[in-house]
PDB file of C-alpha atoms and ligand atoms in Angstrom:
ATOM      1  CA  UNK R   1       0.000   0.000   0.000  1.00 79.00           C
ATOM      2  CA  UNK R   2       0.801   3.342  -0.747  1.00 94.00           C
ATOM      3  CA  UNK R   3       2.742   5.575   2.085  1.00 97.00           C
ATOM      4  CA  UNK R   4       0.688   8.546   2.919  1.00 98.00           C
ATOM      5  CA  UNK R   5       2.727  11.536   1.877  1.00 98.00           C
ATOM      6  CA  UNK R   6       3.311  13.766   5.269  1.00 98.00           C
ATOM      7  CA  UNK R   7       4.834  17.513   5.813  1.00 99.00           C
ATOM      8  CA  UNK R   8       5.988  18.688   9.047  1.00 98.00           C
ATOM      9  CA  UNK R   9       5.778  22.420  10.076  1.00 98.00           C
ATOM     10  CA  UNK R  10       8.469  23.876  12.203  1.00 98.00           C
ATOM     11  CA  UNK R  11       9.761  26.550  13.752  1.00 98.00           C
ATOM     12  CA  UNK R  12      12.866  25.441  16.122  1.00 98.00           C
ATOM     13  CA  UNK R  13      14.136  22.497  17.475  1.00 98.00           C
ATOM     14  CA  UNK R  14      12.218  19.764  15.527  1.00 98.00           C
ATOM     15  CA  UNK R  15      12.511  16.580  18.128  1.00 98.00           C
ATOM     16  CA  UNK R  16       9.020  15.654  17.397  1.00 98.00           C
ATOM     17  CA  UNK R  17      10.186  15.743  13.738  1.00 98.00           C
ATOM     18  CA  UNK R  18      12.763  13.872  14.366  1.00 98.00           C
ATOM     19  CA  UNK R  19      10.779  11.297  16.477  1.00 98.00           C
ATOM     20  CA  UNK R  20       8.431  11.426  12.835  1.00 98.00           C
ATOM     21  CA  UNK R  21      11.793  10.796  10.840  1.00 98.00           C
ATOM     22  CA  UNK R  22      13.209   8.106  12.785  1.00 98.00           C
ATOM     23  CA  UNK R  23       9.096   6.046  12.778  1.00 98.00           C
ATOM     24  CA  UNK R  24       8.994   6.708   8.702  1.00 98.00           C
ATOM     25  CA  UNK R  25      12.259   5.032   8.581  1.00 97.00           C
ATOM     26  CA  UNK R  26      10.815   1.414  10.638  1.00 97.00           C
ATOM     27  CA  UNK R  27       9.977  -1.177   7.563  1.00 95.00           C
ATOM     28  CA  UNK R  28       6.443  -1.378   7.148  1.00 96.00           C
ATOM     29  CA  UNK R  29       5.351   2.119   8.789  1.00 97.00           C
ATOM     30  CA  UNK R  30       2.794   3.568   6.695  1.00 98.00           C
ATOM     31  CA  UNK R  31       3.740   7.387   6.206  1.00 98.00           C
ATOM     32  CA  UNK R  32       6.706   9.176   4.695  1.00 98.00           C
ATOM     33  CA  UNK R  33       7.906  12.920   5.084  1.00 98.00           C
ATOM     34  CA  UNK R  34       7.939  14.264   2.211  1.00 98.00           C
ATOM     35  CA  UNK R  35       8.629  18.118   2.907  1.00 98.00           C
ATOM     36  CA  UNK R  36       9.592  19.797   5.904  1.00 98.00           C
ATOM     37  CA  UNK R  37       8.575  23.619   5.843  1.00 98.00           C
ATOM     38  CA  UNK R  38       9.692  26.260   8.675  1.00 98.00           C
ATOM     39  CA  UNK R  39       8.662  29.639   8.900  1.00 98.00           C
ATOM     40  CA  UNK R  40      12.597  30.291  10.688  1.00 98.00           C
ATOM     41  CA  UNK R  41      15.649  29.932   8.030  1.00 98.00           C
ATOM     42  CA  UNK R  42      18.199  28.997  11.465  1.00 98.00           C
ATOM     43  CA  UNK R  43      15.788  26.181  12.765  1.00 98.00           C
ATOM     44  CA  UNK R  44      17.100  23.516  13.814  1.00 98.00           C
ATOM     45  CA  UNK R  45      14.458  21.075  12.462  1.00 98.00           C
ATOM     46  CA  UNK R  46      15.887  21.634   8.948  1.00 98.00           C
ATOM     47  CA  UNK R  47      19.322  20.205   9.527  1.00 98.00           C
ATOM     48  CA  UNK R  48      17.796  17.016  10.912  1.00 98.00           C
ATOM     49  CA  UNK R  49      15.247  17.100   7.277  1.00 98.00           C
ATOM     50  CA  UNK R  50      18.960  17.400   5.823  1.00 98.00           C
ATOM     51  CA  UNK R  51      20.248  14.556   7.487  1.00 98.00           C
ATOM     52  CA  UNK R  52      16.900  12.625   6.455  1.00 98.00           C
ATOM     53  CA  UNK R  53      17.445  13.697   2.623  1.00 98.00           C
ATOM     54  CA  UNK R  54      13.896  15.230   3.173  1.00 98.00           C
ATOM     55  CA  UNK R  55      13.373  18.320   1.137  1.00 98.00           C
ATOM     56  CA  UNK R  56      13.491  21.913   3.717  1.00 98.00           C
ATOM     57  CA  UNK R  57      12.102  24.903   2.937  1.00 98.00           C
ATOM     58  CA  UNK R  58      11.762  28.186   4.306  1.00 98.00           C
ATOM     59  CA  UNK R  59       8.911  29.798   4.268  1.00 98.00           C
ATOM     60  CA  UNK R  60       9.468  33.192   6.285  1.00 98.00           C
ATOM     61  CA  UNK R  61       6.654  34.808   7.576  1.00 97.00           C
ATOM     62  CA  UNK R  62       7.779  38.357   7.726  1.00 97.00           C
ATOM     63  CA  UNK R  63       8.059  38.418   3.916  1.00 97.00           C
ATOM     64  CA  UNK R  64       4.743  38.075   3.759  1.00 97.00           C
ATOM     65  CA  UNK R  65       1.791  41.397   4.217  1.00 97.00           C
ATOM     66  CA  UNK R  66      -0.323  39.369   6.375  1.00 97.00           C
ATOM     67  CA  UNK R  67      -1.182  35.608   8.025  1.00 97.00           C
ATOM     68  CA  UNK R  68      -3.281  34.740   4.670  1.00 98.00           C
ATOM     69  CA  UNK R  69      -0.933  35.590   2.267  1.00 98.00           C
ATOM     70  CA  UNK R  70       1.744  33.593   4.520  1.00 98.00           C
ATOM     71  CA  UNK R  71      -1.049  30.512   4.365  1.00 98.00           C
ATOM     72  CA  UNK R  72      -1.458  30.936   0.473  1.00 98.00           C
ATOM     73  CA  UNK R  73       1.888  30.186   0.462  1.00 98.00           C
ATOM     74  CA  UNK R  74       2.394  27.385   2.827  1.00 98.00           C
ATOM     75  CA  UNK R  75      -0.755  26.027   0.864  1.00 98.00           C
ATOM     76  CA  UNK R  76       0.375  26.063  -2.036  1.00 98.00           C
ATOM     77  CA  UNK R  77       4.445  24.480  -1.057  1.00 98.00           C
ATOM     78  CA  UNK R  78       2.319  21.574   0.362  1.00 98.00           C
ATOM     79  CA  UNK R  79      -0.148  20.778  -2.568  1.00 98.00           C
ATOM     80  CA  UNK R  80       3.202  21.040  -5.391  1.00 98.00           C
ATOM     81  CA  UNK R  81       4.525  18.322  -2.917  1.00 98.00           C
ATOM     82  CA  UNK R  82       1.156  16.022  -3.272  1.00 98.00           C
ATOM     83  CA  UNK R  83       0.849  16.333   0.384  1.00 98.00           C
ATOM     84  CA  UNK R  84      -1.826  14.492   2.104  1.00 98.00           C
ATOM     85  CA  UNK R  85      -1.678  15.475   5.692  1.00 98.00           C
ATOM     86  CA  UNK R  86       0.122  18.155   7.783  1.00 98.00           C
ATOM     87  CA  UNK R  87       1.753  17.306  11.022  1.00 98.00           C
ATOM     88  CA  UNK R  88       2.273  20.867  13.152  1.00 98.00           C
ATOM     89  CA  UNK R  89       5.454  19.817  14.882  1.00 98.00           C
ATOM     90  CA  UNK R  90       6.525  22.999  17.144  1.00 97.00           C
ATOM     91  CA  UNK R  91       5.352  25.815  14.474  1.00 98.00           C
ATOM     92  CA  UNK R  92       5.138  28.693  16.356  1.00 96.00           C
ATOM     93  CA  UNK R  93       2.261  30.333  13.668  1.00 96.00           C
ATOM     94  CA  UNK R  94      -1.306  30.768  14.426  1.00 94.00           C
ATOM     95  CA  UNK R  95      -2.796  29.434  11.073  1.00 97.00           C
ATOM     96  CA  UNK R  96      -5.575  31.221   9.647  1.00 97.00           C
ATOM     97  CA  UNK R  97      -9.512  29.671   9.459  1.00 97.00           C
ATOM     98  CA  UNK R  98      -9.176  29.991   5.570  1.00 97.00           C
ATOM     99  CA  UNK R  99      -5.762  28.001   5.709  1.00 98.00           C
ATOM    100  CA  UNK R 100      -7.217  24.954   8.494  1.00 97.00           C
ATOM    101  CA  UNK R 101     -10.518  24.627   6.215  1.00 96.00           C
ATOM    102  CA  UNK R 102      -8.251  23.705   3.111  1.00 97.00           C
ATOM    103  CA  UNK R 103      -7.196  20.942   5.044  1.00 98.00           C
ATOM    104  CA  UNK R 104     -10.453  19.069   7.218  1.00 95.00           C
ATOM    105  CA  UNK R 105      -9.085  16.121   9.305  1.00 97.00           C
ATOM    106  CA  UNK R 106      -5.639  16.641   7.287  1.00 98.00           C
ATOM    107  CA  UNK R 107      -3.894  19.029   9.512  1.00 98.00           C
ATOM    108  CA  UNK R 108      -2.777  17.348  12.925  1.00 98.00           C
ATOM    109  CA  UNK R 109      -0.657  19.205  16.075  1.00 98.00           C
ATOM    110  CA  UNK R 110       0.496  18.520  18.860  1.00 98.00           C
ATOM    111  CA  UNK R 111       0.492  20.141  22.548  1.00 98.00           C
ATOM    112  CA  UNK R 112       2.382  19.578  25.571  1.00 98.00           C
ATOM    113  CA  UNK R 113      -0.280  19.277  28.166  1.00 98.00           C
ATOM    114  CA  UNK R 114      -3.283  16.884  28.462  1.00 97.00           C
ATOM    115  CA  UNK R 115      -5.909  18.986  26.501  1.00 97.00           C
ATOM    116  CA  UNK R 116      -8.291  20.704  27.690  1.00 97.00           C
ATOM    117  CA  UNK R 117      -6.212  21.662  30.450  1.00 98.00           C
ATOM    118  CA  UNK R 118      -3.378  24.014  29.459  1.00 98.00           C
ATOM    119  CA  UNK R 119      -3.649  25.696  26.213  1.00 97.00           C
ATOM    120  CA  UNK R 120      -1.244  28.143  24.887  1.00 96.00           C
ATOM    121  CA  UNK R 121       2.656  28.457  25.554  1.00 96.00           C
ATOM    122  CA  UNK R 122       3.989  27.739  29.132  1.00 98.00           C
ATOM    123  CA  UNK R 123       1.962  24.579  29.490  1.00 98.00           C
ATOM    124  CA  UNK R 124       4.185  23.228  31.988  1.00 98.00           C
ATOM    125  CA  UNK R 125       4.528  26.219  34.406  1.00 98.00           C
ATOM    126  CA  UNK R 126       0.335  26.306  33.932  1.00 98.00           C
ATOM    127  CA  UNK R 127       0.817  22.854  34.973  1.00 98.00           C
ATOM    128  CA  UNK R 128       2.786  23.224  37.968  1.00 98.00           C
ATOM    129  CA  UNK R 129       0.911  25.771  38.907  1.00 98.00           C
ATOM    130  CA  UNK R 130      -2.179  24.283  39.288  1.00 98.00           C
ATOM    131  CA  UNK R 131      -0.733  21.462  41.016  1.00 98.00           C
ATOM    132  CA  UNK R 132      -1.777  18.776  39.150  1.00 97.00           C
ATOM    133  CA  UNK R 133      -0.490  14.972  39.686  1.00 96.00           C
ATOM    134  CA  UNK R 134      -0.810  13.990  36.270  1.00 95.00           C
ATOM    135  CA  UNK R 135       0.471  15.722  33.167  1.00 97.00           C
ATOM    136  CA  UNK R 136       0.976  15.102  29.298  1.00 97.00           C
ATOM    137  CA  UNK R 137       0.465  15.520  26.005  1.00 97.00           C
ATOM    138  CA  UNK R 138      -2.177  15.486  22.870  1.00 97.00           C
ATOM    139  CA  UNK R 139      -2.157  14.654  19.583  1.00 97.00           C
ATOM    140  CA  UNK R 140      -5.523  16.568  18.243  1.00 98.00           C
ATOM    141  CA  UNK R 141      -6.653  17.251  15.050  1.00 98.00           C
ATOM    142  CA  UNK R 142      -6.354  21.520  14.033  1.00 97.00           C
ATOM    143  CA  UNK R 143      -9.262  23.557  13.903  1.00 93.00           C
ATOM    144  CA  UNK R 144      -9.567  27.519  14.075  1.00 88.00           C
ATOM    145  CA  UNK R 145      -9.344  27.202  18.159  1.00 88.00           C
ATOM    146  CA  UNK R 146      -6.183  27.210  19.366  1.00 88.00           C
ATOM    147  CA  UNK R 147      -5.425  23.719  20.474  1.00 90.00           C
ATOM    148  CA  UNK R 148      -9.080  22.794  20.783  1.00 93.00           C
ATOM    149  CA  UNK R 149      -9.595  20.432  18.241  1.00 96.00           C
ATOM    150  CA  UNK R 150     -10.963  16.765  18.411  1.00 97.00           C
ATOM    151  CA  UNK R 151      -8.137  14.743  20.485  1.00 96.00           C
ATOM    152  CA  UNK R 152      -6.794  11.887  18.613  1.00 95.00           C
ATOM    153  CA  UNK R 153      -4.361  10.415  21.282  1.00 94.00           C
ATOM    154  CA  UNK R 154      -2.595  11.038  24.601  1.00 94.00           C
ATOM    155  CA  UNK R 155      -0.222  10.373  26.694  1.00 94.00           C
ATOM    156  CA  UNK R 156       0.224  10.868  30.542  1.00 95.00           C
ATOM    157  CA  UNK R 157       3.516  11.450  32.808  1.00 95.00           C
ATOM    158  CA  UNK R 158       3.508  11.707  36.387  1.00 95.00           C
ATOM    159  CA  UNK R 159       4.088  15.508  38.202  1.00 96.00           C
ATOM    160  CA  UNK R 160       6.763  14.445  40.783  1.00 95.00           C
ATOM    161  CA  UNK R 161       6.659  16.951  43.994  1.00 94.00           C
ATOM    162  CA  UNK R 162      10.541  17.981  42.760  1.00 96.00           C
ATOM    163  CA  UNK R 163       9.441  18.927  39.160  1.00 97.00           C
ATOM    164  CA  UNK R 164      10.704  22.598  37.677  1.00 98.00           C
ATOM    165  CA  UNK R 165       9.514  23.056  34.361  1.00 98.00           C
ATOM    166  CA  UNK R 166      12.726  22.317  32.614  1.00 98.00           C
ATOM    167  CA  UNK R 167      12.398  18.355  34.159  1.00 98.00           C
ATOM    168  CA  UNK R 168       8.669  18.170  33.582  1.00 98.00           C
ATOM    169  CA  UNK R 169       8.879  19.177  30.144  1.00 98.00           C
ATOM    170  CA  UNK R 170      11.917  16.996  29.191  1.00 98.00           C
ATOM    171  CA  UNK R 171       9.483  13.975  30.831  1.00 96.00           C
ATOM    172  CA  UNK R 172       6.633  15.360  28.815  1.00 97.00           C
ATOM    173  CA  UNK R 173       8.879  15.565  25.849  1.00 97.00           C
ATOM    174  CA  UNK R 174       9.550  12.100  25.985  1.00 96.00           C
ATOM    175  CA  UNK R 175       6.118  10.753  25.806  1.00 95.00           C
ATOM    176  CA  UNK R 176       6.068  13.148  22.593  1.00 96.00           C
ATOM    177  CA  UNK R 177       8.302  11.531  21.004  1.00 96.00           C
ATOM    178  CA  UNK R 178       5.962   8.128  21.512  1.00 94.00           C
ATOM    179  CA  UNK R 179       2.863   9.645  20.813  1.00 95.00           C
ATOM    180  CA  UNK R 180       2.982  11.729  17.692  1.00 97.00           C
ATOM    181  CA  UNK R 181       4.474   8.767  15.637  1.00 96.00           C
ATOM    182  CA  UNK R 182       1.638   6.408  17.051  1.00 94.00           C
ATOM    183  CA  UNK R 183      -1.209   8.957  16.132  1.00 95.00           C
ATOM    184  CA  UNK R 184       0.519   9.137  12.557  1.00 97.00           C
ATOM    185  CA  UNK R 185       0.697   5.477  12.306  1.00 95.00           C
ATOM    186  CA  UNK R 186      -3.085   5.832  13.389  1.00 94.00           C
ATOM    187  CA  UNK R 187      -4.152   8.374  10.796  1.00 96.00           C
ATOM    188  CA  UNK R 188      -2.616   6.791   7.726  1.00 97.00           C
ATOM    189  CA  UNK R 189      -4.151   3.220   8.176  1.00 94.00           C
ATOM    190  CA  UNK R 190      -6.915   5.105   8.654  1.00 94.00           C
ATOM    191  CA  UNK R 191      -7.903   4.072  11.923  1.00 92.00           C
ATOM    192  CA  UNK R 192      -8.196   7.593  13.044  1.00 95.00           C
ATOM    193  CA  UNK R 193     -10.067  10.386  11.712  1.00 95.00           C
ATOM    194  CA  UNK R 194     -12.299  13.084  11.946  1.00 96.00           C
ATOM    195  CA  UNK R 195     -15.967  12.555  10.928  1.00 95.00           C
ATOM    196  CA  UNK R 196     -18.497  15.300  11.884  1.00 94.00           C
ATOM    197  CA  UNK R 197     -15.737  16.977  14.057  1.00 93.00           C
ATOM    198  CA  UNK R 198     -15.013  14.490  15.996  1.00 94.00           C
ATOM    199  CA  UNK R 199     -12.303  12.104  16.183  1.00 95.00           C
ATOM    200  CA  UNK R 200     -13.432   8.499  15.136  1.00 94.00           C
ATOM    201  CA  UNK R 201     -10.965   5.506  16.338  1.00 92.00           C
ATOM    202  CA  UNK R 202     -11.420   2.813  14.999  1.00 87.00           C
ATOM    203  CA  UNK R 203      -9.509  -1.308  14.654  1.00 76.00           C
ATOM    204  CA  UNK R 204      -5.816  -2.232  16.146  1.00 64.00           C
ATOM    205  CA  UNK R 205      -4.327   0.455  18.534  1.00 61.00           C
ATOM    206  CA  UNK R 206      -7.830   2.480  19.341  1.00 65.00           C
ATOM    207  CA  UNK R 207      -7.655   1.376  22.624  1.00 66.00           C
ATOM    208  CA  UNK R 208      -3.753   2.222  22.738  1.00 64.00           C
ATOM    209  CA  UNK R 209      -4.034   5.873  21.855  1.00 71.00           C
ATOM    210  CA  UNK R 210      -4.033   6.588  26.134  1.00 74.00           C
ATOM    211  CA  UNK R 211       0.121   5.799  26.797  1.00 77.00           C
ATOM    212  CA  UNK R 212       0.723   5.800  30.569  1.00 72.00           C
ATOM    213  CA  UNK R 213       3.716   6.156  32.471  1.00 67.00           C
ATOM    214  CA  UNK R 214       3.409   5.750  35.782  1.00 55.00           C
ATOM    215  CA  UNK R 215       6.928   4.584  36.827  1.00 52.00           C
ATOM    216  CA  UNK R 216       8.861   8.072  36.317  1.00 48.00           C
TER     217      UNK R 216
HETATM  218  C1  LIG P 301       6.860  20.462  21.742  1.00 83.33           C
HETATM  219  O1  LIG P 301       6.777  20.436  23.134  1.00 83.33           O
HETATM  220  C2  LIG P 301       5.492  20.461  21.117  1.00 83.33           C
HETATM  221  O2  LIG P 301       4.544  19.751  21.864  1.00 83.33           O
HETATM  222  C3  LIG P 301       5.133  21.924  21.116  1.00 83.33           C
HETATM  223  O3  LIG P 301       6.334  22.595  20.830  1.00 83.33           O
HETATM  224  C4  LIG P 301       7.439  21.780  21.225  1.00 83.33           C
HETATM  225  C5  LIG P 301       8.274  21.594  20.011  1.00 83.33           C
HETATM  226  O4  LIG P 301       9.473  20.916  20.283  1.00 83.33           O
HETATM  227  N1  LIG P 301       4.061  22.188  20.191  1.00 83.33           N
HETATM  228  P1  LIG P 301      10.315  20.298  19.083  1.00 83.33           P
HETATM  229  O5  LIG P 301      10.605  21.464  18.133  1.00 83.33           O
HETATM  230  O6  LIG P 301       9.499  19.241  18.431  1.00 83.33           O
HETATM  231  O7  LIG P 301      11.560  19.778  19.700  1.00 83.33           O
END
């Protein structure tokens, strides 16, 4: 069966890309990167497409007179590239309602915090502050509300009482690394995706999309 042809969207780092690179590369795993766009020429993200031999391009936002004509031209990179889903990987962009409709149950993130709780940037200091034992991160499908949409899979990490952010979010990271190449795995066999706006599971691994660590 044909791979399903993915792009990843960056801004810095790129370990969840890399966490992407290293699944596409297992025999038998259904999806391949086939592009790698960042809106930031000095990411780091697009050394590691380099290593890859994926194709990296910059797409730089300030060049651009506003957010659509920035999404135009993300749009447009990914369709030349026959893309057939988008994986937000650490892109530090708000993407515009026009931009997310182009691309229904096609357009996947992920967040550092067990969604709904913790929106936004500084997940884990929102995290820590509210005390919580339990902590993680989502896989969710994109929709015009910021990291709102239909939750595809999760995975939890303890809070341990000697947590700073820095730890927590290196444990958090971790489970990232897991997750986003098991909801991938998930959405090109098909045995995730949205239907109505909601996320529909479905066969092998539904029940699997909850990892738990509860030994860290
Ligand atoms: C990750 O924590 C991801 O959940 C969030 O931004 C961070 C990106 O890290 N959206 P990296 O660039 O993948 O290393």
């Amino acid at each position: 069966m044909a791979k399903l042809r993915v792009a990843a969207l960056i801004s810095g780092r790129g370990s969840n890309l890399q966490a992407l690179l290293d699944a596409c590369r297992r025999p038998g795993f259904p999806a391949e990167i086939v592009l790698v766009i960042s809106n930031r020429a000095e990411a780091e993200g697009l050394k590691r497409a380099e290593r890859a031999g994926v194709p990296g391009l910059v797409v730089d936002h300030r060049s651009f007179a506003d957010r659509e004509a920035f999404d135009a031209a993300l749009d447009r990179a990914l369709r030349a590239a026959d893309v057939q889903l988008v994986c937000l990987a650490g892109f530090m962009r708000l993407l515009t309602p026009g931009f997310v409709s182009a691309w229904p149950g096609r357009l996947v993130n992920i967040h550092p915090s067990l969604l709904p709780s913790f929106k936004g940037l500084g997940s884990h200091a929102q995290a820590l502050a509210a005390g919580v034992a339990i902590h993680g991160c989502t896989v969710h499908f994109v929709t015009s509300d910021l990291d709102a949409g239909p939750i595809i899979a999760q995975a939890a990490v303890p809070v341990q009482n000697t947590d700073d952010e820095a730890s927590l979010a290196a444990r958090v990271l971790e489970a990232e690394h897991r997750l986003y190449p098991l909801a991938l795995s998930m959405l090109a066999e098909g045995r995730a995706r949205l239907e109505n706006g909601r996320a529909v599971l479905q066969g092998r691994g539904a029940a699997d999309r909850m990892l738990f660590n509860p030994a860290d």
